[in-house]
Coordinates of C-alpha atoms in Angstrom, one line a residue:
M1 CA 0.0 0.0 0.0
G2 CA 3.1 2.3 0.3
L3 CA 3.0 2.9 -3.5
G4 CA -0.7 3.8 -3.3
I5 CA 0.0 6.3 -0.6
H6 CA 2.8 7.9 -2.6
I7 CA 0.4 8.2 -5.6
L8 CA -2.2 9.9 -3.3
V9 CA 0.4 12.3 -1.9
C10 CA 1.6 13.1 -5.4
L11 CA -1.9 13.9 -6.5
L12 CA -2.3 16.2 -3.5
G13 CA 0.9 18.0 -4.6
I14 CA -0.4 18.3 -8.1
G15 CA -3.5 20.1 -6.7
S16 CA -1.3 22.8 -5.2
W17 CA -0.7 24.8 -8.3
V18 CA -2.3 23.0 -11.3
A19 CA -5.2 25.5 -11.7
V20 CA -3.1 28.6 -12.0
N21 CA -0.4 26.9 -14.0
G22 CA -3.0 25.5 -16.3
L23 CA -4.7 28.8 -16.9
W24 CA -1.3 30.4 -17.6
V25 CA -0.3 28.0 -20.3
E26 CA -3.7 28.5 -22.0
L27 CA -3.2 32.3 -22.3
P28 CA -2.0 32.2 -26.0
L29 CA -5.5 31.0 -26.9
M30 CA -7.3 33.3 -24.5
V31 CA -5.5 36.5 -25.2
P32 CA -6.8 37.1 -28.8
R33 CA -10.4 36.7 -27.5
A34 CA -10.1 38.9 -24.4
P35 CA -10.7 42.6 -24.5
E36 CA -7.5 43.2 -22.5
G37 CA -5.3 41.6 -25.2
W38 CA -1.7 41.0 -24.1
F39 CA -2.3 43.2 -21.1
L40 CA -4.2 40.2 -19.7
P41 CA -1.2 38.4 -18.2
S42 CA -0.2 41.6 -16.2
C43 CA -3.8 41.8 -14.8
L44 CA -3.6 38.2 -13.7
T45 CA -0.2 38.8 -12.1
V46 CA -1.8 41.5 -9.9
I47 CA -4.7 39.3 -9.0
I48 CA -2.3 36.5 -7.9
Q49 CA -0.7 39.0 -5.5
L50 CA -4.1 40.1 -4.1
A51 CA -4.9 36.4 -3.5
N52 CA -2.0 36.3 -1.0
V53 CA -4.6 37.5 1.5
G54 CA -5.4 33.8 1.9
P55 CA -2.0 32.6 3.2
L56 CA -1.7 35.8 5.3
L57 CA -5.0 35.0 7.0
V58 CA -4.1 31.4 7.7
T59 CA -0.7 32.3 9.0
L60 CA -2.2 34.9 11.4
L61 CA -4.8 32.4 12.6
H62 CA -2.0 29.8 13.4
R63 CA -0.1 32.5 15.2
F64 CA -2.8 34.0 17.4
L65 CA -5.3 31.2 17.6
P66 CA -3.1 28.0 17.6
G67 CA -5.0 24.8 17.3
R68 CA -8.3 26.5 16.3
L69 CA -7.9 26.0 12.6
S70 CA -8.8 22.7 11.0
E71 CA -6.3 22.0 8.2
V72 CA -8.4 19.1 6.9
G73 CA -11.4 21.4 6.6
V74 CA -9.4 24.2 5.0
I75 CA -7.8 21.8 2.4
C76 CA -11.2 20.2 1.6
A77 CA -12.7 23.7 1.2
I78 CA -10.0 25.1 -1.1
L79 CA -9.8 22.0 -3.3
G80 CA -13.6 22.0 -3.7
L81 CA -13.5 25.8 -4.4
G82 CA -10.8 25.2 -7.1
S83 CA -12.8 22.5 -8.8
L84 CA -15.9 24.7 -8.9
A85 CA -14.0 27.8 -10.1
C86 CA -12.4 25.7 -13.0
L87 CA -15.8 24.4 -13.9
L88 CA -17.4 27.8 -14.0
L89 CA -14.4 29.2 -16.0
A90 CA -15.2 26.6 -18.7
F91 CA -18.5 28.3 -19.3
F92 CA -18.0 31.9 -18.4
W93 CA -14.4 32.9 -19.1
E94 CA -15.4 34.9 -22.2
T95 CA -18.2 36.8 -20.4
T96 CA -17.5 40.5 -20.3
T97 CA -19.1 43.5 -18.7
L98 CA -18.8 47.2 -19.2
V99 CA -16.5 48.9 -16.7
G100 CA -15.8 52.6 -17.2
G101 CA -17.4 52.4 -20.6
A102 CA -15.1 49.6 -21.9
P103 CA -15.6 45.8 -21.9
H104 CA -13.5 43.8 -19.4
S105 CA -13.2 40.1 -18.6
T106 CA -14.8 40.5 -15.2
A107 CA -15.9 36.8 -14.9
L108 CA -12.4 35.6 -15.7
F109 CA -10.9 38.0 -13.2
V110 CA -13.3 37.0 -10.3
L111 CA -12.9 33.3 -10.9
F112 CA -9.2 33.5 -11.4
F113 CA -9.0 35.3 -8.0
F114 CA -10.6 32.3 -6.4
L115 CA -8.2 29.9 -8.2
A116 CA -5.2 32.0 -7.1
L117 CA -6.6 32.1 -3.5
V118 CA -6.8 28.3 -3.6
D119 CA -3.2 27.8 -4.9
C120 CA -1.6 30.5 -2.7
T121 CA -3.3 29.1 0.4
S122 CA -2.1 25.6 -0.4
S123 CA 1.4 26.7 0.5
V124 CA 0.5 27.2 4.2
T125 CA -1.9 24.3 4.5
F126 CA -0.6 21.4 2.4
L127 CA 2.9 21.5 3.8
P128 CA 1.9 21.6 7.5
Y129 CA -0.5 18.7 6.7
M130 CA 2.4 16.7 5.3
R131 CA 4.0 16.6 8.7
K132 CA 1.3 14.1 9.8
L133 CA 2.8 11.6 7.4
Q134 CA 6.1 9.8 7.4
P135 CA 9.0 12.0 6.3
E136 CA 9.7 10.2 3.0
Y137 CA 6.3 11.4 1.7
L138 CA 7.4 15.0 1.7
S139 CA 9.6 14.4 -1.4
T140 CA 6.7 12.8 -3.1
Y141 CA 4.6 15.8 -2.4
F142 CA 7.2 18.1 -4.0
V143 CA 7.3 15.8 -7.1
G144 CA 3.6 16.3 -7.4
E145 CA 4.0 20.0 -7.0
G146 CA 6.5 20.0 -9.8
L147 CA 4.0 18.0 -12.0
S148 CA 1.4 20.7 -11.3
G149 CA 3.3 22.8 -13.9
L150 CA 4.4 20.0 -16.2
L151 CA 1.0 18.2 -16.7
P152 CA -1.1 21.1 -17.9
G153 CA 1.9 22.2 -20.1
L154 CA 2.0 18.8 -21.8
V155 CA -1.8 18.9 -22.3
A156 CA -1.5 22.4 -23.8
L157 CA 1.3 21.1 -26.1
G158 CA -1.1 18.4 -27.3
Q159 CA -3.8 21.0 -27.7
G160 CA -1.5 22.9 -30.0
V161 CA -1.1 26.0 -27.8
G162 CA 1.5 28.4 -29.1
A163 CA 2.4 26.1 -32.1
V164 CA 3.8 28.4 -34.8
H165 CA 4.4 27.9 -38.5
C166 CA 6.7 30.4 -40.2
V167 CA 5.2 31.4 -43.6
N168 CA 6.3 33.8 -46.2
G169 CA 4.4 37.0 -45.9
S170 CA 4.5 40.6 -47.1
L171 CA 5.5 43.4 -44.7
G172 CA 4.7 46.6 -46.5
N173 CA 7.0 46.6 -49.6
A174 CA 9.2 43.9 -48.1
T175 CA 8.7 40.2 -47.7
G176 CA 9.8 37.9 -45.0
L177 CA 8.8 35.1 -42.6
Q178 CA 5.8 35.7 -40.4
A179 CA 4.6 33.7 -37.5
E180 CA 1.2 32.0 -38.1
Y181 CA -0.3 30.3 -35.0
Q182 CA -2.1 27.1 -35.9
E183 CA -5.7 26.4 -34.7
A184 CA -6.0 24.4 -31.4
R185 CA -7.0 20.8 -31.5
F186 CA -9.6 21.3 -28.7
S187 CA -11.2 24.4 -27.1
V188 CA -10.4 26.4 -24.0
H189 CA -13.7 25.2 -22.7
T190 CA -12.5 21.5 -22.8
F191 CA -9.2 22.5 -21.2
F192 CA -10.9 24.1 -18.2
L193 CA -13.1 21.0 -17.9
F194 CA -9.8 19.0 -17.7
L195 CA -8.5 21.3 -15.0
S196 CA -11.7 21.0 -13.0
S197 CA -11.5 17.2 -13.2
M198 CA -7.9 17.3 -12.0
M199 CA -8.9 19.4 -9.0
G200 CA -11.7 17.0 -8.3
L201 CA -9.2 14.1 -8.5
C202 CA -6.9 15.9 -6.0
L203 CA -9.8 16.4 -3.6
A204 CA -10.7 12.7 -3.8
S205 CA -7.1 11.7 -3.2
F206 CA -6.9 14.0 -0.1
L207 CA -10.1 12.4 1.3
L208 CA -8.6 9.0 0.8
L209 CA -5.3 10.1 2.3
N210 CA -7.0 11.4 5.4
Y211 CA -9.6 8.7 6.0
L212 CA -8.4 5.5 4.4
P213 CA -7.3 3.1 7.1
A214 CA -4.2 2.0 5.2
A215 CA -3.2 5.7 4.8
R216 CA -3.8 6.4 8.5
K217 CA -1.2 3.7 9.3
E218 CA 1.4 5.8 7.4
R219 CA 1.0 8.7 9.9
A220 CA 4.2 9.9 11.6
K221 CA 4.4 9.0 15.2
E222 CA 3.5 12.0 17.4
K223 CA 6.7 12.6 19.3
C224 CA 8.8 15.5 20.0
Q225 CA 11.5 15.8 17.3
A226 CA 13.0 18.9 18.7
Q227 CA 16.7 18.8 19.5
L228 CA 18.8 20.9 21.7
Q229 CA 21.2 23.5 20.3
P230 CA 24.6 22.2 19.3
G231 CA 27.1 22.3 22.1
H232 CA 24.4 22.3 24.8
L233 CA 24.1 19.5 27.3
S234 CA 21.1 17.2 27.0
E235 CA 18.4 17.3 29.7
P236 CA 19.5 14.0 31.4
H237 CA 23.1 15.3 31.6
R238 CA 22.0 18.5 33.2
A239 CA 19.8 16.7 35.7
A240 CA 22.7 14.4 36.6
E241 CA 24.9 17.5 37.3
G242 CA 22.2 19.0 39.4
G243 CA 21.6 21.9 37.0
P244 CA 18.3 23.2 36.1
V245 CA 16.4 21.4 33.4
T246 CA 14.8 23.6 30.8
R247 CA 12.1 21.8 28.8
R248 CA 11.5 23.0 25.3
P249 CA 8.0 22.7 24.0
C250 CA 7.4 19.9 21.6
G251 CA 7.3 21.2 18.0
S252 CA 9.1 24.4 18.8
A253 CA 9.9 25.9 15.4
F254 CA 13.5 26.8 15.9
C255 CA 14.6 24.9 19.0
A256 CA 17.5 23.3 17.1
S257 CA 18.7 26.4 15.2
G258 CA 20.4 29.6 16.0
C259 CA 19.3 32.9 14.7
F260 CA 21.9 32.9 11.9
Q261 CA 20.9 29.5 10.7
V262 CA 17.2 30.5 10.7
A263 CA 18.0 33.6 8.7
C264 CA 20.0 31.6 6.2
I265 CA 17.3 29.0 5.8
F266 CA 14.5 31.4 5.3
G267 CA 16.6 33.8 3.3
M268 CA 17.5 31.1 0.8
L269 CA 13.9 29.9 0.6
A270 CA 12.6 33.4 -0.1
W271 CA 15.3 34.1 -2.7
A272 CA 14.7 30.7 -4.5
N273 CA 10.9 31.4 -4.7
A274 CA 11.4 35.0 -5.7
L275 CA 13.4 33.9 -8.7
T276 CA 11.6 30.7 -9.7
N277 CA 8.0 31.8 -9.1
G278 CA 8.2 35.6 -9.6
A279 CA 11.1 37.2 -11.5
L280 CA 12.3 34.7 -14.1
P281 CA 8.9 33.4 -15.4
A282 CA 8.0 37.0 -16.3
V283 CA 10.9 37.1 -18.7
Q284 CA 11.0 33.6 -20.1
S285 CA 9.6 34.5 -23.5
Y286 CA 12.1 37.4 -23.8
S287 CA 15.1 35.2 -22.9
C288 CA 14.1 32.4 -25.3
L289 CA 12.1 33.6 -28.3
P290 CA 15.0 35.4 -30.0
Y291 CA 16.6 31.9 -30.4
G292 CA 13.5 30.6 -32.1
N293 CA 10.2 28.9 -31.2
V294 CA 11.9 25.5 -30.7
A295 CA 14.3 26.9 -28.1
Y296 CA 11.3 28.6 -26.3
H297 CA 9.2 25.4 -26.1
L298 CA 12.2 23.2 -25.1
S299 CA 13.1 25.6 -22.3
A300 CA 9.6 25.7 -21.0
T301 CA 9.0 22.0 -21.2
L302 CA 12.4 20.7 -20.0
A303 CA 12.4 23.3 -17.2
A304 CA 9.0 22.1 -16.0
L305 CA 10.3 18.5 -16.2
A306 CA 13.4 19.5 -14.2
N307 CA 11.3 20.3 -11.1
P308 CA 9.9 16.9 -10.4
L309 CA 13.2 15.2 -11.5
A310 CA 15.1 17.3 -9.0
C311 CA 12.7 16.3 -6.3
C312 CA 13.2 12.6 -7.2
V313 CA 16.9 13.1 -6.8
G314 CA 16.3 14.7 -3.4
M315 CA 14.2 11.6 -2.5
F316 CA 17.2 9.2 -3.0
L317 CA 20.1 11.6 -2.4
P318 CA 19.1 13.9 0.4
N319 CA 21.7 16.3 1.8
R320 CA 20.7 18.9 4.4
S321 CA 24.0 20.7 4.6
L322 CA 23.5 24.5 4.7
V323 CA 26.9 24.9 3.0
L324 CA 25.7 22.8 0.1
M325 CA 22.4 24.6 0.0
G326 CA 24.2 27.9 -0.2
A327 CA 26.6 26.7 -3.0
L328 CA 23.6 25.4 -5.0
S329 CA 21.8 28.7 -4.5
V330 CA 24.8 30.6 -5.8
A331 CA 25.0 28.3 -8.8
G332 CA 21.3 28.7 -9.5
S333 CA 21.6 32.5 -9.2
L334 CA 24.4 32.5 -11.8
F335 CA 22.2 30.7 -14.3
A336 CA 19.4 33.1 -13.4
S337 CA 21.7 36.0 -14.1
Y338 CA 22.5 34.6 -17.5
I339 CA 18.8 34.2 -18.3
M340 CA 18.0 37.7 -17.1
A341 CA 20.9 39.1 -19.2
M342 CA 19.6 37.4 -22.3
A343 CA 16.1 38.8 -21.6
V344 CA 17.5 42.4 -21.2
L345 CA 19.5 42.0 -24.5
S346 CA 16.4 40.7 -26.4
P347 CA 15.7 40.7 -29.3
C348 CA 19.4 40.6 -30.1
P349 CA 21.2 38.5 -27.5
P350 CA 24.7 37.0 -28.1
L351 CA 25.1 33.8 -30.1
L352 CA 21.9 34.5 -32.0
Q353 CA 23.0 32.9 -35.2
S354 CA 24.6 29.9 -33.4
S355 CA 23.0 26.7 -32.2
L356 CA 25.2 27.2 -29.1
G357 CA 23.1 30.1 -28.0
S358 CA 19.9 27.9 -28.1
V359 CA 21.7 25.2 -26.2
L360 CA 23.0 27.6 -23.5
I361 CA 19.6 29.2 -22.9
V362 CA 17.7 25.9 -22.7
L363 CA 20.4 24.4 -20.4
S364 CA 20.4 27.5 -18.2
W365 CA 16.7 27.2 -17.7
V366 CA 16.9 23.5 -16.9
L367 CA 19.7 23.9 -14.4
F368 CA 18.2 27.0 -12.8
V369 CA 14.9 25.3 -12.1
G370 CA 16.5 22.0 -11.1
L371 CA 19.0 23.4 -8.6
F372 CA 16.5 25.6 -6.8
S373 CA 13.9 22.8 -6.8
Y374 CA 16.4 20.7 -4.9
V375 CA 17.2 23.5 -2.5
K376 CA 13.5 24.2 -1.7
L377 CA 12.9 20.5 -1.1
M378 CA 15.9 20.2 1.3
I379 CA 14.9 23.3 3.2
S380 CA 11.4 21.9 3.6
K381 CA 12.8 18.7 5.0
I382 CA 14.9 20.7 7.5
L383 CA 11.8 22.7 8.6
R384 CA 9.6 19.6 8.8
D385 CA 11.7 18.3 11.7
K386 CA 11.4 21.6 13.5
G387 CA 7.6 21.3 14.0
H388 CA 4.2 22.2 12.6
S389 CA 4.6 26.0 12.9
S390 CA 7.9 25.8 11.0
L391 CA 6.1 24.4 7.9
V392 CA 3.4 27.1 8.3
W393 CA 6.1 29.7 8.2
C394 CA 7.8 27.8 5.3
G395 CA 4.6 28.2 3.2
A396 CA 4.3 31.9 4.2
V397 CA 7.9 32.6 3.2
V398 CA 7.4 30.8 -0.1
Q399 CA 4.4 33.1 -0.9
L400 CA 6.2 36.2 0.4
G401 CA 9.3 35.5 -1.8
S402 CA 7.1 34.8 -4.8
M403 CA 5.1 38.0 -4.3
V404 CA 8.2 40.2 -4.0
G405 CA 9.7 38.7 -7.1
A406 CA 6.5 39.2 -9.1
L407 CA 5.9 42.7 -7.9
A408 CA 9.5 43.7 -8.6
M409 CA 9.2 42.6 -12.2
F410 CA 5.8 43.9 -12.9
P411 CA 6.7 47.6 -13.5
L412 CA 9.9 46.6 -15.4
V413 CA 7.9 44.4 -17.9
S414 CA 4.5 46.1 -18.0
V415 CA 5.0 49.7 -17.2
Y416 CA 8.5 50.8 -18.3
G417 CA 8.8 48.2 -21.2
L418 CA 12.4 47.3 -20.3
F419 CA 12.2 44.0 -22.3
L420 CA 11.5 43.7 -26.0
S421 CA 10.1 40.6 -27.6
G422 CA 11.9 38.5 -30.1
D423 CA 10.3 37.2 -33.3
P424 CA 10.1 33.3 -33.3
C425 CA 10.5 33.4 -37.1
E426 CA 12.9 36.2 -37.8
A427 CA 16.2 35.8 -35.9
D428 CA 18.2 38.4 -37.8
C429 CA 19.3 41.5 -35.9
L430 CA 20.6 44.1 -38.4
G431 CA 22.2 47.3 -37.2

């Protein structure tokens, strides 16, 4: 039954971000039919940040009303809400109303807010719930979380989203290659029905995980896992020496870590999520499209695949050394710097006419995502052993880092126009 529990945990992880990730990969088909046009992604980015009110509320309730919040009830509620919101999107995403005399996608915005609320809140509910299970299932959860981006991306590829044919066309008095997007194999309506069924499957898997007798046998034993600070005597030794015994509360968040270690752990976690969930996704098209449509799709697909693969590596080769985590974070940041530099130099980055340029940008995306995915998994494993409240704060820092990264990039991309798009068919940069 162990394999069955791993599958259920993986499905729970998929439910964490599959709704928002799914809508995001569907944007190329939605944008031409939305009154906002290509300003739509910027609007949705702002809505995601507004939805952080969910994890903020949950974190405050855990802080000021400990033990009052039922995680099982909250998880069931948000998964049910996500299923319903996806179902309603399938029928109403094109519905518009007049706001200020102009049509706007109000139904899409409202329903997307609920989807973002579900996914953002999952960071501070799913992770703390995972502490109820044996430690090895945490890696499986992160594999599922990685698949929450890969699965809808693969379905969208099968749908034909963003597939481009370069055809000869006239541009004024000149002729050249123009991008022509092929018609999708199935509709946006069908895609949202798929997302709704995925959310429903995740809800069913959570109910089985929580109430199935075989799953309940996989619960972690409730015992204090807190350790004393390095260099301190254990309680029995102090008692033997006649010294005072100071009992630490079971599940104390940082009872085994000094302030510097805590700052390093949460600093790396916030930085990793600021880059992977906020800053770099905003410039992925700018960094890749100048090298062609193939490079863009390979970087998006292989980077999404790198996430669950890195978590699988973490499952079999765990290493909780903060020195290693710091080294991997530095390496990931170097790849992120290269990606950002190529985005800034778009549409004429270096090695544009060479296949080496395409290889480097795809490899940079894969290693960037893979390294930081491993770091995030190992940090979560460290915090799992510190207690329930540590995982709540882990989820809160994940959302905080993601929010800061997204908000930092929003004005650069959408307001000041720092980045210029490359043409997937014309790779020449003259003059």
